[in-house]
Structures are given as C-alpha cells and as structure tokens.
CSV table of C-alpha atoms in Angstrom, one decimal:
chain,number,residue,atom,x,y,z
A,19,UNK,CA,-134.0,13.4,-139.3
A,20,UNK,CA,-133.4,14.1,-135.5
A,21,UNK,CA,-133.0,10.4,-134.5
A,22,UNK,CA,-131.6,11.6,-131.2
A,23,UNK,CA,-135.1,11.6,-129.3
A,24,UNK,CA,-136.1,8.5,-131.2
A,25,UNK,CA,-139.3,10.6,-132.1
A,26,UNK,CA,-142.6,12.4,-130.1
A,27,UNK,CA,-146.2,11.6,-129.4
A,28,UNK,CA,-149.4,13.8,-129.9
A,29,UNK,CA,-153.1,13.1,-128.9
A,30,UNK,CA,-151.8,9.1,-129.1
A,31,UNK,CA,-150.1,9.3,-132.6
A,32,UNK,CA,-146.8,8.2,-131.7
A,33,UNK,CA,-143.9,9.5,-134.4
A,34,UNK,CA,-141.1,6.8,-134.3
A,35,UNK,CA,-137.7,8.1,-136.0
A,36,UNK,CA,-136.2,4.6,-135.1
A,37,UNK,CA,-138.1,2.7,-137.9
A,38,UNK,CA,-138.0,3.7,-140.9
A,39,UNK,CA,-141.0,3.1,-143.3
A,40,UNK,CA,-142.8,5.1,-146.5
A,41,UNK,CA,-145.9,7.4,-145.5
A,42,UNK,CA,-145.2,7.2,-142.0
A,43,UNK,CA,-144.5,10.7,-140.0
A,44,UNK,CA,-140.9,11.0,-138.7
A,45,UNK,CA,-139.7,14.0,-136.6
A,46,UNK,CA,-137.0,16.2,-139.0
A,47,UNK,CA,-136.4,19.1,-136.3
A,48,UNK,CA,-138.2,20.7,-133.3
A,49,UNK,CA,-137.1,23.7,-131.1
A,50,UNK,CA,-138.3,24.1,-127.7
A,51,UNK,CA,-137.2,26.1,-124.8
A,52,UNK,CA,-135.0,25.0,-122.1
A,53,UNK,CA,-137.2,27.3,-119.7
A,54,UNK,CA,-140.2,29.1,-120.1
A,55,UNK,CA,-140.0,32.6,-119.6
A,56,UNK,CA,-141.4,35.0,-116.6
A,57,UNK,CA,-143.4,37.8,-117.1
A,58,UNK,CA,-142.1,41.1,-115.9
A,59,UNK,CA,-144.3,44.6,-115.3
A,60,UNK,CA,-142.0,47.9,-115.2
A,61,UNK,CA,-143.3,50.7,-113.0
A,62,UNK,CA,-141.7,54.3,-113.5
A,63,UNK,CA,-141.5,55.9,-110.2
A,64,UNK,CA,-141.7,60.0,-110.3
A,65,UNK,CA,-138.1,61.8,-109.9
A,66,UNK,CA,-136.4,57.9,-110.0
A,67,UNK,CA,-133.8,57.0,-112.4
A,68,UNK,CA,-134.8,53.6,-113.8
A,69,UNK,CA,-137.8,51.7,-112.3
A,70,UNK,CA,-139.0,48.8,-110.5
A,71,UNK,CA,-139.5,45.7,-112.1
A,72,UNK,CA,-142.1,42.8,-110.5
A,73,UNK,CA,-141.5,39.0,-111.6
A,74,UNK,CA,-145.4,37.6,-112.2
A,75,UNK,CA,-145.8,33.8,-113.2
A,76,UNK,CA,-144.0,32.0,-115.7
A,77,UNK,CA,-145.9,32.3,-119.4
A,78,UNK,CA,-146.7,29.7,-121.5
A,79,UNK,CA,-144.0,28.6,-123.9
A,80,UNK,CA,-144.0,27.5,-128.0
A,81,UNK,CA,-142.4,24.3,-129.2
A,82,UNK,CA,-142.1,24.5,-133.2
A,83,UNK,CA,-141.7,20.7,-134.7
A,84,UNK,CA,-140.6,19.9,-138.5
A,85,UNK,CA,-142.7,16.5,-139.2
A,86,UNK,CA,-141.6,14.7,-142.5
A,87,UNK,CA,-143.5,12.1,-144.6
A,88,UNK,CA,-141.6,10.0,-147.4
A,89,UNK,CA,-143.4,8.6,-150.6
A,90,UNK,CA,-143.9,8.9,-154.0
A,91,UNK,CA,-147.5,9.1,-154.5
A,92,UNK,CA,-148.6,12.5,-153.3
A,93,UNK,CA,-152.1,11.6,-152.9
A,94,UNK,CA,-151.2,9.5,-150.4
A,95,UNK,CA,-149.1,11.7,-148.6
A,96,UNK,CA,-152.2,14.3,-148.2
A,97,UNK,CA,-154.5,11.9,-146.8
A,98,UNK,CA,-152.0,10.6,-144.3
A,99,UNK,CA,-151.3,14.6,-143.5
A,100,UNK,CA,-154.7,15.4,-143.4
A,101,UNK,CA,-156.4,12.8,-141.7
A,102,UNK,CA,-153.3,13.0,-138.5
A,103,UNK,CA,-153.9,16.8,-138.5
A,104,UNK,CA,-157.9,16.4,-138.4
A,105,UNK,CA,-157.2,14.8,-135.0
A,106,UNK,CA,-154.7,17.0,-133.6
A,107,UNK,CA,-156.5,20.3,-134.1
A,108,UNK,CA,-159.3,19.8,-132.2
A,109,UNK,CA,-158.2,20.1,-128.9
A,110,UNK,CA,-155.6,20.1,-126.6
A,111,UNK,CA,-153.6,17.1,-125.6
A,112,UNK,CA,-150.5,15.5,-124.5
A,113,UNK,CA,-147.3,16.7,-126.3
A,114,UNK,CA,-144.2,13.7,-125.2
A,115,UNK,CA,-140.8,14.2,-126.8
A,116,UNK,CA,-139.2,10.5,-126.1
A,117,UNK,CA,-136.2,11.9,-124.8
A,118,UNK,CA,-138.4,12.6,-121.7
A,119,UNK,CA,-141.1,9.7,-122.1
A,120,UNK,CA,-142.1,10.6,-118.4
A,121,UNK,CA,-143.1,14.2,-118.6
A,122,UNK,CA,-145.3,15.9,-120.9
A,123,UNK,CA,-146.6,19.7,-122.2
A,124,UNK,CA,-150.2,20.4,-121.9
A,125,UNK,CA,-150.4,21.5,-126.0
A,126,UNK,CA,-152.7,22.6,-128.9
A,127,UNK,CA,-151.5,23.7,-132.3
A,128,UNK,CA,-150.6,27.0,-132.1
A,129,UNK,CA,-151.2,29.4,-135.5
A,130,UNK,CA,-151.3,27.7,-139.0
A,131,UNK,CA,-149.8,24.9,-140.2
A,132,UNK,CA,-147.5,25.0,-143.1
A,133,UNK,CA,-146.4,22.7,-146.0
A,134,UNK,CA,-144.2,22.0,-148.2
A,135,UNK,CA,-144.6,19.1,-150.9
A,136,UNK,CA,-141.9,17.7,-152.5
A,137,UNK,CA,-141.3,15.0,-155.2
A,138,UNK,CA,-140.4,12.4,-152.1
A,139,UNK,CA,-140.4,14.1,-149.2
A,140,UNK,CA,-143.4,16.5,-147.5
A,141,UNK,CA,-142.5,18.5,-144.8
A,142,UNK,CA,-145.2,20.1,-141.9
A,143,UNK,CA,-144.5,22.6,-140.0
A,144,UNK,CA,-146.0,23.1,-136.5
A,145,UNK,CA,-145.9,25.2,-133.6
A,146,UNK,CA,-147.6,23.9,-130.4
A,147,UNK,CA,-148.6,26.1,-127.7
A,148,UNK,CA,-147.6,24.4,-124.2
A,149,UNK,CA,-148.1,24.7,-120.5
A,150,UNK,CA,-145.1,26.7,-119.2
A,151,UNK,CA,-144.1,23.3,-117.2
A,152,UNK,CA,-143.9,19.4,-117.6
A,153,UNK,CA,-146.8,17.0,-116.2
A,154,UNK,CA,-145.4,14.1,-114.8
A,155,UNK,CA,-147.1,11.3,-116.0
A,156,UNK,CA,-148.8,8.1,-113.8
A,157,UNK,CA,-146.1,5.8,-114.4
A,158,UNK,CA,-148.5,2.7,-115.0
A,159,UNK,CA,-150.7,1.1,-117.7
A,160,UNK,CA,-152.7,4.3,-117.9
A,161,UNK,CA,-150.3,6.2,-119.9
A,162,UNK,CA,-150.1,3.5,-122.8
A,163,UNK,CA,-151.8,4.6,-125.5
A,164,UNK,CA,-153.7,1.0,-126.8
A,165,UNK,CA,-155.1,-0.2,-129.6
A,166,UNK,CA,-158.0,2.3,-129.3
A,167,UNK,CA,-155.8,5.8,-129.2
A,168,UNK,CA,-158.9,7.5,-128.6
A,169,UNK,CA,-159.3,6.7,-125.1
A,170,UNK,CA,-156.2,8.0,-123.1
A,171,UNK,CA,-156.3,11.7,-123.9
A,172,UNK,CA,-157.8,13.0,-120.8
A,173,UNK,CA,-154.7,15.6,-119.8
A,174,UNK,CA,-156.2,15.9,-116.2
A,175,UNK,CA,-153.1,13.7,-114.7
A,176,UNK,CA,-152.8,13.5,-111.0
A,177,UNK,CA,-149.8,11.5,-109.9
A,178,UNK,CA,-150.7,12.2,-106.4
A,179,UNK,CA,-153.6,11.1,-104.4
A,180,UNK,CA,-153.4,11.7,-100.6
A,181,UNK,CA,-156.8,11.3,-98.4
A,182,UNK,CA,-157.9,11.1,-95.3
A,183,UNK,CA,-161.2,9.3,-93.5
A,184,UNK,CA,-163.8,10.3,-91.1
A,185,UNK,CA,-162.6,13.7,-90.0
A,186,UNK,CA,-165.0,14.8,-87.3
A,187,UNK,CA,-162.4,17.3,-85.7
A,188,UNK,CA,-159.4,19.2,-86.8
A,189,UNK,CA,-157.0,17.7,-89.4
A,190,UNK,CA,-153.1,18.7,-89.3
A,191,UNK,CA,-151.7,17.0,-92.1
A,192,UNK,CA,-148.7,17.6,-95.0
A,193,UNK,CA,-148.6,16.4,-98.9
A,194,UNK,CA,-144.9,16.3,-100.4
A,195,UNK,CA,-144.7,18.0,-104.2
A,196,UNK,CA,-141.7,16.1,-105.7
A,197,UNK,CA,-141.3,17.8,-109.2
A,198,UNK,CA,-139.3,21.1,-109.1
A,199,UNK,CA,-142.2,23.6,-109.3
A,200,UNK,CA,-145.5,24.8,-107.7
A,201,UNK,CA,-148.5,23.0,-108.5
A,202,UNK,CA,-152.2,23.5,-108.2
A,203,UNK,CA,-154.5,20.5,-106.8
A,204,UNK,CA,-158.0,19.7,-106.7
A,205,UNK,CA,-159.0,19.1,-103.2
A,206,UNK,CA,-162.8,17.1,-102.2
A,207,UNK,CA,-164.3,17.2,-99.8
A,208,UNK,CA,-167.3,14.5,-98.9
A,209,UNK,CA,-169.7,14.1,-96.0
A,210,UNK,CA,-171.3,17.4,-93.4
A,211,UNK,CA,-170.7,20.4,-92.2
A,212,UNK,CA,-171.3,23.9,-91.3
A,213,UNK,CA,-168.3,25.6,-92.0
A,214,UNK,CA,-165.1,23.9,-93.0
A,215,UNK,CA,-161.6,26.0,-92.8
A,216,UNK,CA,-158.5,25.1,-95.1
A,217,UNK,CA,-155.2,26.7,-94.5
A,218,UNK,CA,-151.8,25.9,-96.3
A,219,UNK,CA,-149.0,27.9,-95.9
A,220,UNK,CA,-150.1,31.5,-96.2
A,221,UNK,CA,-152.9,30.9,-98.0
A,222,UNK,CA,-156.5,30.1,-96.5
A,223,UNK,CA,-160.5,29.5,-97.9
A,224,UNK,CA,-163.7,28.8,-96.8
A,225,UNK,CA,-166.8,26.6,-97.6
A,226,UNK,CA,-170.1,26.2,-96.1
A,227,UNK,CA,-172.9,24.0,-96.6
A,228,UNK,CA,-171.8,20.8,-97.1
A,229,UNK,CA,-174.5,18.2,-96.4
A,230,UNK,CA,-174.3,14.6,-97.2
A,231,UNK,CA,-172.5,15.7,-100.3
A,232,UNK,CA,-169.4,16.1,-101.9
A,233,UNK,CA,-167.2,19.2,-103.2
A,234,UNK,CA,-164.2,19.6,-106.0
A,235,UNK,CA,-162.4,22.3,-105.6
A,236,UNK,CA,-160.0,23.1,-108.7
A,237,UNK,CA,-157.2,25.1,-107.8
A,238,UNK,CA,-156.1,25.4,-111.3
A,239,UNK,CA,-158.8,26.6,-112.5
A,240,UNK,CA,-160.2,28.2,-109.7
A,241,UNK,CA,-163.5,26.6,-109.9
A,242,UNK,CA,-165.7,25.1,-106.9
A,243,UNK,CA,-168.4,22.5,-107.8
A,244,UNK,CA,-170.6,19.7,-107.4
A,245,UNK,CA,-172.0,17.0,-110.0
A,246,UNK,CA,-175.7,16.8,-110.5
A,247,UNK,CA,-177.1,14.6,-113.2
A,248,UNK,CA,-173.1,14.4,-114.6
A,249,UNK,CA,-173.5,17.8,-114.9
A,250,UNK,CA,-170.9,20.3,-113.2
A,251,UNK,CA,-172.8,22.9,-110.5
A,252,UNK,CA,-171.0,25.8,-109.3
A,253,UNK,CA,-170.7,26.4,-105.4
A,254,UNK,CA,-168.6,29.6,-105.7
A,255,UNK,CA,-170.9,31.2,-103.8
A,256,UNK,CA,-170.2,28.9,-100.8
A,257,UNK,CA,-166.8,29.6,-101.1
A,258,UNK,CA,-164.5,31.9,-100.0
A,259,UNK,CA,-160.8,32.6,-99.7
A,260,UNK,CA,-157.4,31.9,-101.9
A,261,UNK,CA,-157.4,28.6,-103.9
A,262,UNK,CA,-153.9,27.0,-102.2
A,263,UNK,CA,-151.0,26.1,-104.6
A,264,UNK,CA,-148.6,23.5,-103.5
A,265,UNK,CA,-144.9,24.4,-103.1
A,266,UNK,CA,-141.8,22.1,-103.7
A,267,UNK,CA,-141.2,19.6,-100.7
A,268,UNK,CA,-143.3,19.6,-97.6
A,269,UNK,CA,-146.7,21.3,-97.1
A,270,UNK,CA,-148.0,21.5,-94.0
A,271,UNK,CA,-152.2,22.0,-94.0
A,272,UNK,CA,-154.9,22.4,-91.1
A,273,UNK,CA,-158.4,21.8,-91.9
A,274,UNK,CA,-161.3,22.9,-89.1
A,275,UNK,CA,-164.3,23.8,-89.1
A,276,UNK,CA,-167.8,23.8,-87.2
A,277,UNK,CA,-169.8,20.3,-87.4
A,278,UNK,CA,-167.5,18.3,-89.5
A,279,UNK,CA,-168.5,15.4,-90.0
A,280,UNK,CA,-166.4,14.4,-93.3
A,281,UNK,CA,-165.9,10.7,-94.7
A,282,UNK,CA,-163.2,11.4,-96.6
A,283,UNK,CA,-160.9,14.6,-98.0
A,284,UNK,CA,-158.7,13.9,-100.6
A,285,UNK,CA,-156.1,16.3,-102.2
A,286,UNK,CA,-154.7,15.3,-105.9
A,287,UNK,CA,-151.8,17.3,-107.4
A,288,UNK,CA,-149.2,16.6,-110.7
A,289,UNK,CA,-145.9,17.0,-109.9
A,290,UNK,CA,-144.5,19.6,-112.3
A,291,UNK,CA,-141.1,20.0,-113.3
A,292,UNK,CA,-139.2,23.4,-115.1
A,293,UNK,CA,-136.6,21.3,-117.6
C-alpha cells in the first residue's frame, strides 16, 4: 500500500491509506506523469534532409491507480466496488492525490475497469483520463467535501475573481496568473453598449449588442452566451475575434468600445500549474 500520499480523492470519495479498516478502499499503486506531453506535427519539406517539427498544445495525460479492498466476505466486497464505481463513471470530476491536496486533475475514467478478486484482498484497476495541468483549488470551505458529497463536484473552479464598476469609457487594466501555465478565463460583461473592444496581449475580440444585459464569455470552451429562463443562449453571432488566454505573471488588457455604459466586467481564471 503506497502510504506515502496518505491516499486520493474522486468525485468526494476520499481513499485514506492512513487508517486502516476492512471494506474500505485504500490506494496500492498509481502512476502518473511528471509532465504532460506536447504534441508535435512533422512537415517534409521537398529536396530537405529531415523536416520541421511545430510544438502545438500540451495533450491530455493518463493517471492509472491500483485501489485495494480487504475482507473476507466477497459479497460485500462487490457491493462496496460497485456501488463507489456507479458514482465515479458518470462523469467527470475532481481527481486529488493528497500529496498535493491543493491542486487537482480535471478526470473521468478512462477505458475499462479491471478486477481482480482474491480470498482477502480485491484489487481495481483504473486509468483516469486528466486535464494536461493541475487546477488550483479555492483554498476555503468550498473545497471540503461535507456530509452530503454530492454537492461539491462542480469542477468549474475559479480561484481568481478581478472586476471592475461602471465603465462608461476606456478600461486599462492587468490580472496576475500565479500558477506556472496559461490559463483560459470566462470574462462578463453586464450593462450597454454598442460595440465593446477587448485586447490582451496579441490577441483581440469583439461584441455588440449589449443592452441592459449581461454576457459570459468562455474562453475555454470558446463559447459566448447569455441565460434566459436558466437556460444557456448562444451570442456567437455578436461575437467576433480570438478568445484571450492568460499568460504567467502580468497581463495587461484595454477594453473600449462605442456607448459603454457597463456596471460591472469581471474576468475569472484558475491558476494552473505543470507539476
């Protein structure tokens, strides 16, 4: 048993190698990468020895876990097994090894899951799909998972919240990213006006029509909306431009536009780290 991390959490099921109890999961083994890897395209240039390579994003990595279970009645064992796994396949959540109780993957359960029963000991074997970096998490009583485990499993975590009120002319301004890695925010906008301009670093958008209502822009997954009803309604047609990332340290921003007349913008960004 790998007692060294004193265990890992998934979707609020929290594996503790430090006590040790019958039909309780504990954490045997897990692998993970040290860094994700980047993606690479080759192009063969005509009459060229070799070729040129072109560094993309990093990909999305694999963490493999070895969970054990110890007990004598086997029955037991299998509903325990089953029940845990009939929550973690549904969706994707937070993956926390407790070495790093701050940070955590954005995960789902990656291929099958395997077993092997024994007399006393059952061992499951996982593989996780995760986000190529760490999420840092809030830091307060929204990351403890309470009696009701159901409730804190929304992975949308924004450590940092930055706004600024009643913008009726041109906004310089700057958000810091403290993790080690880019990271993509959601940026609102609330209030009026014809035309409002964004521009952050070397990248720049558009959106129009903004009347007495509010806009999310989600730079991760390059979506632009509005809630009607609780119901998300796409403006990507009001929209136009490069969805901003935001790079370690400083970044300087410059928001114009023609009529603004804006209570509030607000810019919301994890900080992500590369272990």
């Amino acid at each position: 048993m790998d007692a060294k991390i004193n265990g890992m959490i998934f979707k609020g099921v929290h594996i503790n190698n430090l006590v040790m109890k019958d039909y309780e999961f504990k954490l045997l083994e897990f692998e993970r990468p040290v860094t994700p890897a980047l993606s690479y395209k080759a192009v063969n240039v005509p009459n060229r020895d070799g070729a040129y390579y072109f560094k993309n994003n990093y990909e999305n990595s694999t963490c493999s876990v070895k969970l054990g279970i110890h007990g004598t009645s086997a029955v037991k064992k299998q509903q325990i097994i089953s029940n845990i796994l009939s929550k973690w396949i549904q969706s994707e959540g937070r993956l926390i090894f407790l070495d790093r109780p701050n940070l955590f993957y954005k995960a789902y359960i990656f291929e099958s899951v395997s077993q092997d029963m024994g007399d006393y000991w059952t061992e499951v074997d996982i593989t996780f799909n995760t986000s190529f970096a760490l999420y840092q998490l809030y830091g307060d009583a929204r990351d403890y998972f309470a009696s009701d485990k159901t409730k804190i499993e929304d992975i949308d975590v924004f450590v940092n919240k930055v706004s600024w009120k009643n913008i009726t002319d041109t906004l310089q301004a700057s958000v810091n990213n403290s993790g080690n890695y880019k990271t993509m925010p959601v940026i609102y906008f609330f209030g009026t006006a014809k035309l409002i301009n964004f521009t952050m670093g070397d990248t720049a958008f558009s959106l129009s029509g903004l009347n007495n209502s509010f806009v999310y822009i989600d730079c991760e997954k390059m979506t632009v909306y509005t809630i009607v009803e609780n119901k998300k309604v796409s403006l990507l047609t009001s929209f136009s431009g490069n969805f901003p990332q935001i790079a370690v340290g400083d970044n300087n921003f410059v928001v114009s536009g023609r009529n603004l007349n804006l209570t509030e913008i607000r810019i919301e960004f994890p900080n992500t780290f590369i272990a």
